[in-house]
Amino acid sequence: MIRHSRNLIKLQSVRYASTKGKENSATENLRLGYLSDAQNAYMDRVIRVDQAGELGANFIYNGQYLALSHKRPDLKPILKHMWEQEIHHHNTFNNLQVERRVRPSLLTPLWKVGAMGLGIATGLMGKEAAMACTEAVETVIGGHYNQQLRVLTNQFHVDVVNEETGVNTPTVPEEIKDMQKLVSQFRDEELEHLDTAVEHDAHGARPYWLLTEAIKLTCRGAIWTAERV
Amino acid sequence: MGGARTICEQPNYHYEFGEACKSPDILFAFDFFRIPISLYPERGANRILISCSRMFKRLYHSVHSRPLLDLAKPEIRILSHALSKFVPKYGFSDRSIQNALLDLGYSNNGFVSVFKMNGHSDPVMSLINHHLLSQRQNLTLELEHLSTLKSETSKLKHLVTKRLLGNAPIIDHLHEALSYMILPSNMVASMAELHNLSDDISFYAGDRSNDFAWYSKRLALSTVYVQGELCMLKDTSEGFAHTIDFVTKRLDEIESLGYAYNSVEEWGGFTLMSTVNLIKSQLVRG
């Protein structure tokens, strides 16, 4: 209780007053708490790993486009569409990283080279291998975004304290709600890419099992590392 | 002693982690090596581990971030008082804090335990750190003036100069503080604070780097700042004009270095692309 009252700031929005069903005068007594250290730490991780991940996706599609655009011009619009979405995701997380002052991943140069290499290699192996690569990557990314959404939904309540009555109302802050929307939108788009890849013969790749499992394993390792370094 | 105990009961750094980490999903979220904080005894050899994990402290800044210094805390009030009133006279020493305690009507029995909070091992380091924090907070007063400056380098110059001039009132005791900060036990905390300073300065100057440049910029800035501080120790010129001149030149050098790096990178990328295209065209011809 001491901790909360010490760390509170004035709440600007009147919206909380209406949720409490009180008069406007009650607004002045409502104070919104800060995110806890653990919540801040989690957000820090989320932004760093997602930025690195979207950077990787951007470069994978870049590599595939380079390798395939000449051999298979019919795939150009599909790859281009997915690539452009990834560029948008990447820019969004770049902005978040700057504004929310998160440290970017130290291994950024490695992610760039690795992702470009993966894209070019699977692209050179042919259309099916490229699509299998997309399928594997987007499967891992979709699961990863889902996990983040779960934590953002369950663990990010901040107390809004009514100073008169001393009643705490757990509320999800606006910035976290925005983040939830962003992550779920991006997850849907990534899963769209997954469907596109399966429609374009991802399962026709040989050796399908080895290729997809190896890429999935690499992605999981990269996620684990980018969260920390 | 009664006053001291109530201060001690207030939550400190480790306590807050313990509180916040009840939820299983983010039990380890803050921790680089995934070692739960409960495994760290607060004293003994594992202090080093705690200090190391602080080096990797997360930097996410919420829209509602905590203020750097919370003047509602008694220990912060005591340190501010000591800093403004007694440090210019007695330096960064126990004596300054004891005087501040007496001046504010606290008992100075057991005052050491009060300032063992915030992870610092002793009162003097708390006092030094308070100086660093309050000077860093003062940089936010420059934001209005910064919006009138155009280039990132001119903003950097302004901020670094302001921060160095913030040392002017305690310049006679700066060497004590510096020598205290580089003791092995204080090194980690000092480096972390130096990094926080260069991070703040870069952010206020409008840095938007997303990759490795983020690290190199901050490292370069920290180096310039430390060089500036060392230069300031021996500077007898009016208004530290010599130091300011020195720092300005160093920042200009960094800017030209960054320009050179970007130019080389651009040239490299262009050459690579044209080589690939050349090979492609030769292949098409057969």
Coordinates of C-alpha atoms in Angstrom, one line a residue, chain B:
Chain B
M1 CA 16.8 5.4 15.3
G2 CA 13.0 5.4 14.9
G3 CA 13.3 7.7 11.9
A4 CA 16.0 5.5 10.4
R5 CA 13.8 2.3 10.8
T6 CA 10.9 3.8 9.0
I7 CA 13.1 4.7 6.1
C8 CA 14.6 1.2 6.0
E9 CA 11.1 -0.3 5.8
Q10 CA 10.4 1.4 2.6
P11 CA 10.8 -0.9 -0.4
N12 CA 14.1 -0.9 -2.1
Y13 CA 15.3 -2.2 -5.4
H14 CA 15.4 -6.0 -4.6
Y15 CA 12.2 -5.9 -2.6
E16 CA 10.3 -4.5 -5.5
F17 CA 11.5 -7.2 -7.8
G18 CA 10.4 -9.8 -5.3
E19 CA 6.9 -8.2 -5.2
A20 CA 6.5 -7.8 -8.9
C21 CA 7.5 -11.3 -9.8
K22 CA 4.7 -13.3 -8.2
S23 CA 3.3 -14.0 -11.6
P24 CA 4.9 -17.2 -13.1
D25 CA 5.1 -15.9 -16.7
I26 CA 7.5 -13.1 -15.9
L27 CA 9.2 -14.6 -13.0
F28 CA 12.6 -14.4 -14.7
A29 CA 11.8 -11.6 -17.2
F30 CA 14.3 -9.1 -15.8
D31 CA 17.2 -11.5 -15.5
F32 CA 19.8 -12.0 -18.1
F33 CA 20.8 -15.5 -17.0
R34 CA 17.4 -16.7 -15.9
I35 CA 18.4 -17.0 -12.3
P36 CA 15.5 -16.2 -10.0
I37 CA 16.3 -13.2 -7.8
S38 CA 15.5 -15.2 -4.7
L39 CA 18.6 -17.2 -5.3
Y40 CA 20.8 -14.1 -4.8
P41 CA 21.6 -13.6 -1.1
E42 CA 21.8 -9.8 -0.6
R43 CA 25.3 -9.9 0.9
G44 CA 28.5 -11.8 0.3
A45 CA 30.1 -12.8 -2.9
N46 CA 26.8 -12.8 -4.8
R47 CA 26.7 -9.1 -4.6
I48 CA 28.8 -9.1 -7.7
L49 CA 26.1 -11.1 -9.5
I50 CA 23.5 -8.6 -8.4
S51 CA 25.7 -5.7 -9.7
C52 CA 26.2 -7.5 -13.0
S53 CA 22.5 -8.0 -13.5
R54 CA 22.1 -4.3 -12.9
M55 CA 24.4 -3.6 -15.7
F56 CA 21.8 -5.3 -18.0
K57 CA 19.0 -3.4 -16.4
R58 CA 16.2 -3.0 -18.9
L59 CA 15.6 0.4 -20.3
Y60 CA 11.9 0.4 -21.5
H61 CA 10.5 3.8 -20.8
S62 CA 6.7 3.7 -20.3
V63 CA 4.6 6.8 -21.2
H64 CA 4.3 7.2 -17.4
S65 CA 7.8 6.7 -16.3
R66 CA 8.8 7.1 -12.7
P67 CA 10.6 10.4 -12.0
L68 CA 14.4 9.9 -11.6
L69 CA 14.4 11.4 -8.1
D70 CA 11.4 11.1 -5.9
L71 CA 11.6 14.0 -3.4
A72 CA 9.0 12.4 -1.2
K73 CA 11.5 9.9 -0.1
P74 CA 13.3 11.1 3.1
E75 CA 16.7 9.7 2.0
I76 CA 16.5 11.6 -1.3
R77 CA 15.7 14.8 0.6
I78 CA 18.6 14.3 3.0
L79 CA 21.0 13.7 0.1
S80 CA 19.8 16.7 -1.8
H81 CA 20.3 18.8 1.3
A82 CA 23.8 17.5 1.8
L83 CA 24.7 18.0 -1.8
S84 CA 23.5 21.6 -2.1
K85 CA 24.7 22.8 1.3
F86 CA 27.6 20.7 2.7
V87 CA 29.3 19.0 -0.3
P88 CA 30.9 22.3 -1.5
K89 CA 32.4 22.7 1.9
Y90 CA 33.2 19.1 3.2
G91 CA 33.3 17.2 -0.1
F92 CA 31.7 13.8 -0.8
S93 CA 32.1 12.4 2.7
D94 CA 30.2 11.0 5.7
R95 CA 30.5 14.4 7.3
S96 CA 28.3 16.1 4.7
I97 CA 25.6 13.6 5.2
Q98 CA 25.8 13.7 9.0
N99 CA 25.5 17.5 8.9
A100 CA 22.5 17.3 6.6
L101 CA 20.8 14.8 8.9
L102 CA 21.3 17.1 11.9
D103 CA 20.3 20.1 9.9
L104 CA 17.0 18.4 8.9
G105 CA 16.4 17.3 12.5
Y106 CA 17.1 13.5 12.1
S107 CA 19.3 11.6 14.5
N108 CA 22.6 10.6 12.9
N109 CA 22.8 7.3 14.7
G110 CA 23.0 4.4 12.4
F111 CA 22.8 6.6 9.4
V112 CA 25.0 4.2 7.4
S113 CA 22.2 1.6 7.2
V114 CA 19.8 4.2 5.8
F115 CA 22.0 4.8 2.8
K116 CA 22.8 1.1 2.1
M117 CA 19.6 1.1 0.1
N118 CA 19.4 1.5 -3.7
G119 CA 22.1 -1.1 -3.9
H120 CA 24.9 1.1 -2.9
S121 CA 27.4 -0.2 -0.5
D122 CA 28.0 2.9 1.4
P123 CA 26.7 6.5 2.1
V124 CA 29.4 8.2 0.2
M125 CA 28.6 6.3 -3.0
S126 CA 24.9 7.2 -2.4
L127 CA 25.8 10.8 -2.2
I128 CA 27.9 10.7 -5.4
N129 CA 25.2 8.8 -7.2
H130 CA 22.7 11.4 -6.1
H131 CA 24.8 14.1 -7.6
L132 CA 24.9 12.2 -10.9
L133 CA 21.2 11.5 -10.9
S134 CA 20.2 15.1 -10.1
Q135 CA 22.6 16.4 -12.8
R136 CA 21.1 14.0 -15.3
Q137 CA 17.6 15.1 -14.3
N138 CA 18.6 18.7 -14.8
L139 CA 19.2 17.9 -18.5
T140 CA 15.4 17.7 -19.0
L141 CA 15.3 21.5 -18.3
E142 CA 17.2 22.0 -21.6
L143 CA 14.6 20.4 -23.8
E144 CA 12.9 23.7 -24.7
H145 CA 16.2 25.2 -25.8
L146 CA 17.1 22.0 -27.7
S147 CA 14.1 22.3 -29.9
T148 CA 15.6 25.6 -31.3
L149 CA 18.8 23.8 -32.4
K150 CA 18.8 22.0 -35.7
S151 CA 21.4 19.3 -36.0
E152 CA 21.9 16.4 -33.8
T153 CA 25.6 17.3 -33.2
S154 CA 24.7 20.8 -32.0
K155 CA 22.2 19.3 -29.6
L156 CA 24.8 16.9 -28.3
K157 CA 27.3 19.7 -27.9
H158 CA 24.8 21.8 -25.9
L159 CA 23.8 18.9 -23.6
V160 CA 27.4 17.7 -22.9
T161 CA 28.5 21.2 -22.2
K162 CA 25.5 21.7 -19.8
R163 CA 26.2 18.5 -18.0
L164 CA 29.9 19.3 -17.6
L165 CA 29.1 22.7 -16.3
G166 CA 26.8 21.0 -13.7
N167 CA 30.0 19.9 -12.1
A168 CA 31.1 23.5 -11.5
P169 CA 29.8 23.9 -8.0
I170 CA 31.6 20.8 -6.7
I171 CA 34.7 21.1 -9.0
D172 CA 37.0 21.2 -6.0
H173 CA 35.8 17.8 -4.9
L174 CA 35.2 16.2 -8.3
H175 CA 38.5 14.3 -8.2
E176 CA 37.4 12.7 -4.9
A177 CA 34.2 11.6 -6.5
L178 CA 35.9 10.2 -9.6
S179 CA 38.5 8.3 -7.6
Y180 CA 35.7 6.9 -5.4
M181 CA 33.6 5.9 -8.4
I182 CA 36.3 3.8 -10.0
L183 CA 36.9 1.6 -7.0
P184 CA 36.2 -2.0 -8.0
S185 CA 33.2 -2.2 -5.8
N186 CA 31.7 0.9 -7.3
M187 CA 32.8 0.4 -10.8
V188 CA 29.7 -1.4 -12.1
A189 CA 27.3 1.2 -10.6
S190 CA 29.4 4.1 -12.0
M191 CA 29.6 2.6 -15.5
A192 CA 25.8 1.9 -15.5
E193 CA 25.2 5.5 -14.5
L194 CA 27.6 6.7 -17.2
H195 CA 25.7 4.7 -19.7
N196 CA 22.4 6.1 -18.5
L197 CA 23.8 9.6 -19.0
S198 CA 25.0 9.0 -22.6
D199 CA 21.7 7.2 -23.3
D200 CA 19.7 10.2 -22.0
I201 CA 21.9 12.7 -24.0
S202 CA 21.5 10.7 -27.2
F203 CA 17.8 10.4 -26.8
Y204 CA 17.3 14.1 -26.1
A205 CA 19.5 14.9 -29.0
G206 CA 17.1 12.9 -31.2
D207 CA 19.1 9.8 -32.0
R208 CA 17.1 7.3 -34.0
S209 CA 19.6 4.6 -34.6
N210 CA 18.2 1.0 -34.7
D211 CA 21.2 -1.2 -35.1
F212 CA 24.8 -1.4 -34.0
A213 CA 25.2 2.4 -34.3
W214 CA 23.1 2.6 -31.2
Y215 CA 26.0 1.1 -29.2
S216 CA 28.8 2.9 -31.0
K217 CA 27.2 6.3 -30.5
R218 CA 26.7 5.8 -26.8
L219 CA 30.2 4.4 -26.3
A220 CA 31.7 7.4 -28.2
L221 CA 29.6 9.8 -26.2
S222 CA 30.6 8.2 -22.8
T223 CA 34.2 8.4 -23.8
V224 CA 34.0 12.1 -24.7
Y225 CA 32.2 12.9 -21.5
V226 CA 34.8 11.2 -19.4
Q227 CA 37.6 12.9 -21.3
G228 CA 35.8 16.2 -20.7
E229 CA 35.5 15.6 -17.0
L230 CA 39.2 14.7 -16.7
C231 CA 40.1 17.8 -18.7
M232 CA 37.9 19.9 -16.4
L233 CA 39.9 18.8 -13.3
K234 CA 42.9 20.8 -14.4
D235 CA 41.0 23.6 -16.2
T236 CA 41.5 27.0 -14.7
S237 CA 40.1 29.0 -17.6
E238 CA 37.2 31.4 -17.2
G239 CA 33.9 29.4 -17.3
F240 CA 35.7 26.3 -18.2
A241 CA 36.1 27.6 -21.8
H242 CA 39.1 25.3 -22.4
T243 CA 37.0 22.2 -21.5
I244 CA 34.1 23.3 -23.6
D245 CA 36.3 23.9 -26.6
F246 CA 37.9 20.5 -26.2
V247 CA 34.6 18.7 -26.0
T248 CA 33.2 20.5 -29.0
K249 CA 36.2 19.5 -31.1
R250 CA 35.9 15.9 -30.0
L251 CA 32.2 15.8 -30.9
D252 CA 33.0 17.2 -34.3
E253 CA 35.6 14.5 -34.8
I254 CA 33.0 11.8 -34.0
E255 CA 30.5 13.3 -36.4
S256 CA 33.0 13.2 -39.3
L257 CA 34.0 9.7 -38.3
G258 CA 30.3 8.6 -38.5
Y259 CA 30.0 10.4 -41.9
A260 CA 33.1 8.5 -43.2
Y261 CA 31.6 5.2 -42.0
N262 CA 28.3 5.8 -43.6
S263 CA 30.0 6.8 -46.9
V264 CA 32.1 3.7 -47.0
E265 CA 29.0 1.5 -46.2
E266 CA 27.1 3.2 -49.0
W267 CA 29.9 2.7 -51.4
G268 CA 30.3 -1.0 -50.4
G269 CA 26.7 -1.7 -50.9
F270 CA 26.7 0.0 -54.3
T271 CA 29.8 -2.0 -55.4
L272 CA 28.3 -5.3 -54.2
M273 CA 25.0 -4.7 -56.1
S274 CA 26.8 -3.7 -59.3
T275 CA 29.1 -6.8 -59.1
V276 CA 26.0 -9.1 -58.7
N277 CA 24.3 -7.4 -61.6
L278 CA 27.4 -7.8 -63.7
I279 CA 27.7 -11.5 -63.0
K280 CA 23.9 -11.9 -63.7
S281 CA 24.2 -10.2 -67.1
Q282 CA 27.2 -12.3 -68.0
L283 CA 25.3 -15.5 -67.0
V284 CA 22.3 -14.5 -69.2
R285 CA 24.6 -14.0 -72.2
G286 CA 25.8 -17.5 -71.5

